[in-house]
Amino acid sequence: MAIHLHKGDLPEGLDLGPVVAIDTETMGLNPHRDRLCLAQLSAGDGDAHLVQFAKGQYDAPRLKALLADPARLKLFHYARFDVAVMRHYLGVVTEPIYCTKIAARLVRTYTDRFGLKDLARELIGVELSKQQQSSDWGAETLSEEQLAYAASDVLHLHKLKAKLDVLLDREGRRELAEAAFRFVPYRAALDLEGWPDVDIFSH
Ligand code: MN
């Protein structure tokens, strides 16, 4: 397992394969206020590629091309937030998407715990530490602990997807999941454009 830190964009010539796990770290939970600091990516091979953004510098053509590439599935846990943040800061619509949280909500109807930590423990027997979650991601130099934590958020998503795919098929909810995944870019746009806490389908 290796963690590669890149400044500003992915390196040239890096091929992350057909399914790319992605997560982001920001200064907080409000995309309009809290800037994007880091994007973590993994091909599912045990390596993580971390792209660190300096304040206001979001010219990342190789990352943007990957996010918009229709031939590469972007795999997230809670895609809604990452997709909104990347739309706001990178100006790109991420598609197509798979979200392990949506898949988990559709198949794990016996629980209300859908955090990455809960899924990793139950589905693949991996214990994740969330200790660095609330740390200062805007720091110019990220600590070893921050880099390891950031990487761990993308290193297990391929294995989780494999487990969730089996459950989606078992429960006959694949079509529903795929429709929900397709809606994520629009859900993210609604979040950014003023309907963050509103279910527009509600009565
Ligand atoms: Mn994360």
PDB file of N, CA, C and O in Angstrom, residues 118-157:
ATOM      1  N   ASP A 118     -19.303   1.949   9.929  1.00  0.00           N
ATOM      2  CA  ASP A 118     -20.248   0.850  10.195  1.00  0.00           C
ATOM      3  C   ASP A 118     -20.266  -0.159   9.044  1.00  0.00           C
ATOM      4  O   ASP A 118     -20.268  -1.368   9.258  1.00  0.00           O
ATOM      5  N   LEU A 119     -20.291   0.367   7.815  1.00  0.00           N
ATOM      6  CA  LEU A 119     -20.315  -0.519   6.643  1.00  0.00           C
ATOM      7  C   LEU A 119     -19.056  -1.352   6.560  1.00  0.00           C
ATOM      8  O   LEU A 119     -19.100  -2.557   6.292  1.00  0.00           O
ATOM      9  N   ALA A 120     -17.904  -0.703   6.769  1.00  0.00           N
ATOM     10  CA  ALA A 120     -16.617  -1.401   6.648  1.00  0.00           C
ATOM     11  C   ALA A 120     -16.535  -2.518   7.684  1.00  0.00           C
ATOM     12  O   ALA A 120     -16.095  -3.633   7.371  1.00  0.00           O
ATOM     13  N   ARG A 121     -16.983  -2.237   8.885  1.00  0.00           N
ATOM     14  CA  ARG A 121     -16.924  -3.252   9.938  1.00  0.00           C
ATOM     15  C   ARG A 121     -17.835  -4.427   9.594  1.00  0.00           C
ATOM     16  O   ARG A 121     -17.428  -5.581   9.638  1.00  0.00           O
ATOM     17  N   GLU A 122     -19.081  -4.112   9.222  1.00  0.00           N
ATOM     18  CA  GLU A 122     -20.049  -5.197   9.023  1.00  0.00           C
ATOM     19  C   GLU A 122     -19.815  -5.979   7.727  1.00  0.00           C
ATOM     20  O   GLU A 122     -19.915  -7.196   7.710  1.00  0.00           O
ATOM     21  N   LEU A 123     -19.507  -5.280   6.648  1.00  0.00           N
ATOM     22  CA  LEU A 123     -19.475  -5.967   5.344  1.00  0.00           C
ATOM     23  C   LEU A 123     -18.114  -6.565   4.995  1.00  0.00           C
ATOM     24  O   LEU A 123     -18.049  -7.576   4.305  1.00  0.00           O
ATOM     25  N   ILE A 124     -17.024  -5.917   5.423  1.00  0.00           N
ATOM     26  CA  ILE A 124     -15.708  -6.452   5.032  1.00  0.00           C
ATOM     27  C   ILE A 124     -14.767  -6.660   6.226  1.00  0.00           C
ATOM     28  O   ILE A 124     -13.593  -6.987   6.043  1.00  0.00           O
ATOM     29  N   GLY A 125     -15.285  -6.453   7.446  1.00  0.00           N
ATOM     30  CA  GLY A 125     -14.477  -6.730   8.638  1.00  0.00           C
ATOM     31  C   GLY A 125     -13.268  -5.827   8.793  1.00  0.00           C
ATOM     32  O   GLY A 125     -12.242  -6.238   9.331  1.00  0.00           O
ATOM     33  N   VAL A 126     -13.391  -4.572   8.317  1.00  0.00           N
ATOM     34  CA  VAL A 126     -12.277  -3.625   8.439  1.00  0.00           C
ATOM     35  C   VAL A 126     -12.635  -2.553   9.467  1.00  0.00           C
ATOM     36  O   VAL A 126     -13.716  -1.977   9.419  1.00  0.00           O
ATOM     37  N   GLU A 127     -11.724  -2.320  10.410  1.00  0.00           N
ATOM     38  CA  GLU A 127     -11.939  -1.281  11.417  1.00  0.00           C
ATOM     39  C   GLU A 127     -11.298   0.026  10.953  1.00  0.00           C
ATOM     40  O   GLU A 127     -10.087   0.115  10.802  1.00  0.00           O
ATOM     41  N   LEU A 128     -12.113   1.036  10.704  1.00  0.00           N
ATOM     42  CA  LEU A 128     -11.586   2.333  10.276  1.00  0.00           C
ATOM     43  C   LEU A 128     -11.557   3.289  11.454  1.00  0.00           C
ATOM     44  O   LEU A 128     -12.474   3.303  12.268  1.00  0.00           O
ATOM     45  N   SER A 129     -10.500   4.102  11.516  1.00  0.00           N
ATOM     46  CA  SER A 129     -10.431   5.137  12.539  1.00  0.00           C
ATOM     47  C   SER A 129     -10.956   6.436  11.951  1.00  0.00           C
ATOM     48  O   SER A 129     -10.622   6.808  10.831  1.00  0.00           O
ATOM     49  N   LYS A 130     -11.807   7.130  12.698  1.00  0.00           N
ATOM     50  CA  LYS A 130     -12.354   8.403  12.204  1.00  0.00           C
ATOM     51  C   LYS A 130     -11.725   9.580  12.962  1.00  0.00           C
ATOM     52  O   LYS A 130     -12.239  10.685  12.946  1.00  0.00           O
ATOM     53  N   GLN A 131     -10.581   9.310  13.612  1.00  0.00           N
ATOM     54  CA  GLN A 131      -9.976  10.284  14.512  1.00  0.00           C
ATOM     55  C   GLN A 131      -9.593  11.606  13.845  1.00  0.00           C
ATOM     56  O   GLN A 131      -9.699  12.656  14.462  1.00  0.00           O
ATOM     57  N   GLN A 132      -9.145  11.534  12.577  1.00  0.00           N
ATOM     58  CA  GLN A 132      -8.645  12.740  11.912  1.00  0.00           C
ATOM     59  C   GLN A 132      -9.736  13.465  11.113  1.00  0.00           C
ATOM     60  O   GLN A 132      -9.469  14.462  10.457  1.00  0.00           O
ATOM     61  N   GLN A 133     -10.973  12.937  11.179  1.00  0.00           N
ATOM     62  CA  GLN A 133     -12.049  13.456  10.345  1.00  0.00           C
ATOM     63  C   GLN A 133     -12.202  14.972  10.484  1.00  0.00           C
ATOM     64  O   GLN A 133     -12.387  15.679   9.505  1.00  0.00           O
ATOM     65  N   SER A 134     -12.139  15.455  11.707  1.00  0.00           N
ATOM     66  CA  SER A 134     -12.406  16.870  11.955  1.00  0.00           C
ATOM     67  C   SER A 134     -11.124  17.686  12.098  1.00  0.00           C
ATOM     68  O   SER A 134     -11.075  18.646  12.842  1.00  0.00           O
ATOM     69  N   SER A 135     -10.075  17.295  11.412  1.00  0.00           N
ATOM     70  CA  SER A 135      -8.817  18.034  11.555  1.00  0.00           C
ATOM     71  C   SER A 135      -8.731  19.161  10.524  1.00  0.00           C
ATOM     72  O   SER A 135      -9.607  19.311   9.682  1.00  0.00           O
ATOM     73  N   ASP A 136      -7.668  19.951  10.587  1.00  0.00           N
ATOM     74  CA  ASP A 136      -7.510  21.129   9.714  1.00  0.00           C
ATOM     75  C   ASP A 136      -6.973  20.713   8.349  1.00  0.00           C
ATOM     76  O   ASP A 136      -5.766  20.619   8.135  1.00  0.00           O
ATOM     77  N   TRP A 137      -7.899  20.483   7.406  1.00  0.00           N
ATOM     78  CA  TRP A 137      -7.498  20.035   6.078  1.00  0.00           C
ATOM     79  C   TRP A 137      -6.939  21.173   5.227  1.00  0.00           C
ATOM     80  O   TRP A 137      -6.418  20.944   4.134  1.00  0.00           O
ATOM     81  N   GLY A 138      -7.039  22.409   5.708  1.00  0.00           N
ATOM     82  CA  GLY A 138      -6.475  23.540   4.979  1.00  0.00           C
ATOM     83  C   GLY A 138      -4.998  23.762   5.264  1.00  0.00           C
ATOM     84  O   GLY A 138      -4.369  24.638   4.672  1.00  0.00           O
ATOM     85  N   ALA A 139      -4.422  22.984   6.166  1.00  0.00           N
ATOM     86  CA  ALA A 139      -3.003  23.139   6.504  1.00  0.00           C
ATOM     87  C   ALA A 139      -2.142  22.930   5.261  1.00  0.00           C
ATOM     88  O   ALA A 139      -2.435  22.072   4.425  1.00  0.00           O
ATOM     89  N   GLU A 140      -1.071  23.730   5.175  1.00  0.00           N
ATOM     90  CA  GLU A 140      -0.206  23.620   4.000  1.00  0.00           C
ATOM     91  C   GLU A 140       0.502  22.259   3.966  1.00  0.00           C
ATOM     92  O   GLU A 140       0.628  21.631   2.926  1.00  0.00           O
ATOM     93  N   THR A 141       0.922  21.817   5.144  1.00  0.00           N
ATOM     94  CA  THR A 141       1.541  20.499   5.257  1.00  0.00           C
ATOM     95  C   THR A 141       0.632  19.593   6.079  1.00  0.00           C
ATOM     96  O   THR A 141       0.405  19.851   7.261  1.00  0.00           O
ATOM     97  N   LEU A 142       0.133  18.565   5.445  1.00  0.00           N
ATOM     98  CA  LEU A 142      -0.745  17.630   6.146  1.00  0.00           C
ATOM     99  C   LEU A 142       0.103  16.613   6.913  1.00  0.00           C
ATOM    100  O   LEU A 142       1.165  16.196   6.439  1.00  0.00           O
ATOM    101  N   SER A 143      -0.382  16.212   8.096  1.00  0.00           N
ATOM    102  CA  SER A 143       0.378  15.266   8.917  1.00  0.00           C
ATOM    103  C   SER A 143       0.270  13.852   8.330  1.00  0.00           C
ATOM    104  O   SER A 143      -0.618  13.553   7.536  1.00  0.00           O
ATOM    105  N   GLU A 144       1.182  12.985   8.766  1.00  0.00           N
ATOM    106  CA  GLU A 144       1.135  11.580   8.349  1.00  0.00           C
ATOM    107  C   GLU A 144      -0.205  10.954   8.725  1.00  0.00           C
ATOM    108  O   GLU A 144      -0.772  10.146   7.980  1.00  0.00           O
ATOM    109  N   GLU A 145      -0.721  11.337   9.892  1.00  0.00           N
ATOM    110  CA  GLU A 145      -2.005  10.798  10.356  1.00  0.00           C
ATOM    111  C   GLU A 145      -3.134  11.250   9.433  1.00  0.00           C
ATOM    112  O   GLU A 145      -4.021  10.469   9.098  1.00  0.00           O
ATOM    113  N   GLN A 146      -3.091  12.520   9.022  1.00  0.00           N
ATOM    114  CA  GLN A 146      -4.122  13.023   8.102  1.00  0.00           C
ATOM    115  C   GLN A 146      -4.060  12.299   6.754  1.00  0.00           C
ATOM    116  O   GLN A 146      -5.087  11.923   6.198  1.00  0.00           O
ATOM    117  N   LEU A 147      -2.850  12.118   6.236  1.00  0.00           N
ATOM    118  CA  LEU A 147      -2.702  11.451   4.934  1.00  0.00           C
ATOM    119  C   LEU A 147      -3.206  10.005   5.002  1.00  0.00           C
ATOM    120  O   LEU A 147      -3.915   9.534   4.105  1.00  0.00           O
ATOM    121  N   ALA A 148      -2.886   9.326   6.090  1.00  0.00           N
ATOM    122  CA  ALA A 148      -3.315   7.931   6.241  1.00  0.00           C
ATOM    123  C   ALA A 148      -4.832   7.853   6.371  1.00  0.00           C
ATOM    124  O   ALA A 148      -5.487   6.979   5.794  1.00  0.00           O
ATOM    125  N   TYR A 149      -5.399   8.779   7.140  1.00  0.00           N
ATOM    126  CA  TYR A 149      -6.853   8.797   7.305  1.00  0.00           C
ATOM    127  C   TYR A 149      -7.543   9.090   5.972  1.00  0.00           C
ATOM    128  O   TYR A 149      -8.501   8.402   5.580  1.00  0.00           O
ATOM    129  N   ALA A 150      -7.058  10.103   5.271  1.00  0.00           N
ATOM    130  CA  ALA A 150      -7.665  10.493   3.999  1.00  0.00           C
ATOM    131  C   ALA A 150      -7.621   9.326   3.018  1.00  0.00           C
ATOM    132  O   ALA A 150      -8.599   9.040   2.324  1.00  0.00           O
ATOM    133  N   ALA A 151      -6.497   8.618   2.984  1.00  0.00           N
ATOM    134  CA  ALA A 151      -6.356   7.470   2.086  1.00  0.00           C
ATOM    135  C   ALA A 151      -7.321   6.360   2.485  1.00  0.00           C
ATOM    136  O   ALA A 151      -7.950   5.730   1.627  1.00  0.00           O
ATOM    137  N   SER A 152      -7.471   6.133   3.780  1.00  0.00           N
ATOM    138  CA  SER A 152      -8.306   5.005   4.230  1.00  0.00           C
ATOM    139  C   SER A 152      -9.757   5.171   3.805  1.00  0.00           C
ATOM    140  O   SER A 152     -10.489   4.187   3.698  1.00  0.00           O
ATOM    141  N   ASP A 153     -10.180   6.405   3.531  1.00  0.00           N
ATOM    142  CA  ASP A 153     -11.557   6.636   3.102  1.00  0.00           C
ATOM    143  C   ASP A 153     -11.824   6.175   1.668  1.00  0.00           C
ATOM    144  O   ASP A 153     -12.978   6.056   1.267  1.00  0.00           O
ATOM    145  N   VAL A 154     -10.788   5.931   0.891  1.00  0.00           N
ATOM    146  CA  VAL A 154     -11.013   5.433  -0.481  1.00  0.00           C
ATOM    147  C   VAL A 154     -10.483   4.013  -0.721  1.00  0.00           C
ATOM    148  O   VAL A 154     -10.801   3.401  -1.734  1.00  0.00           O
ATOM    149  N   LEU A 155      -9.703   3.492   0.219  1.00  0.00           N
ATOM    150  CA  LEU A 155      -9.035   2.201  -0.034  1.00  0.00           C
ATOM    151  C   LEU A 155      -9.964   0.996   0.045  1.00  0.00           C
ATOM    152  O   LEU A 155      -9.622  -0.089  -0.454  1.00  0.00           O
ATOM    153  N   HIS A 156     -11.134   1.148   0.656  1.00  0.00           N
ATOM    154  CA  HIS A 156     -12.010  -0.020   0.874  1.00  0.00           C
ATOM    155  C   HIS A 156     -13.300   0.038   0.070  1.00  0.00           C
ATOM    156  O   HIS A 156     -14.128  -0.863   0.173  1.00  0.00           O
ATOM    157  N   LEU A 157     -13.486   1.093  -0.700  1.00  0.00           N
ATOM    158  CA  LEU A 157     -14.779   1.278  -1.371  1.00  0.00           C
ATOM    159  C   LEU A 157     -15.041   0.225  -2.454  1.00  0.00           C
ATOM    160  O   LEU A 157     -16.187  -0.182  -2.660  1.00  0.00           O
TER     161      LEU A 157
END
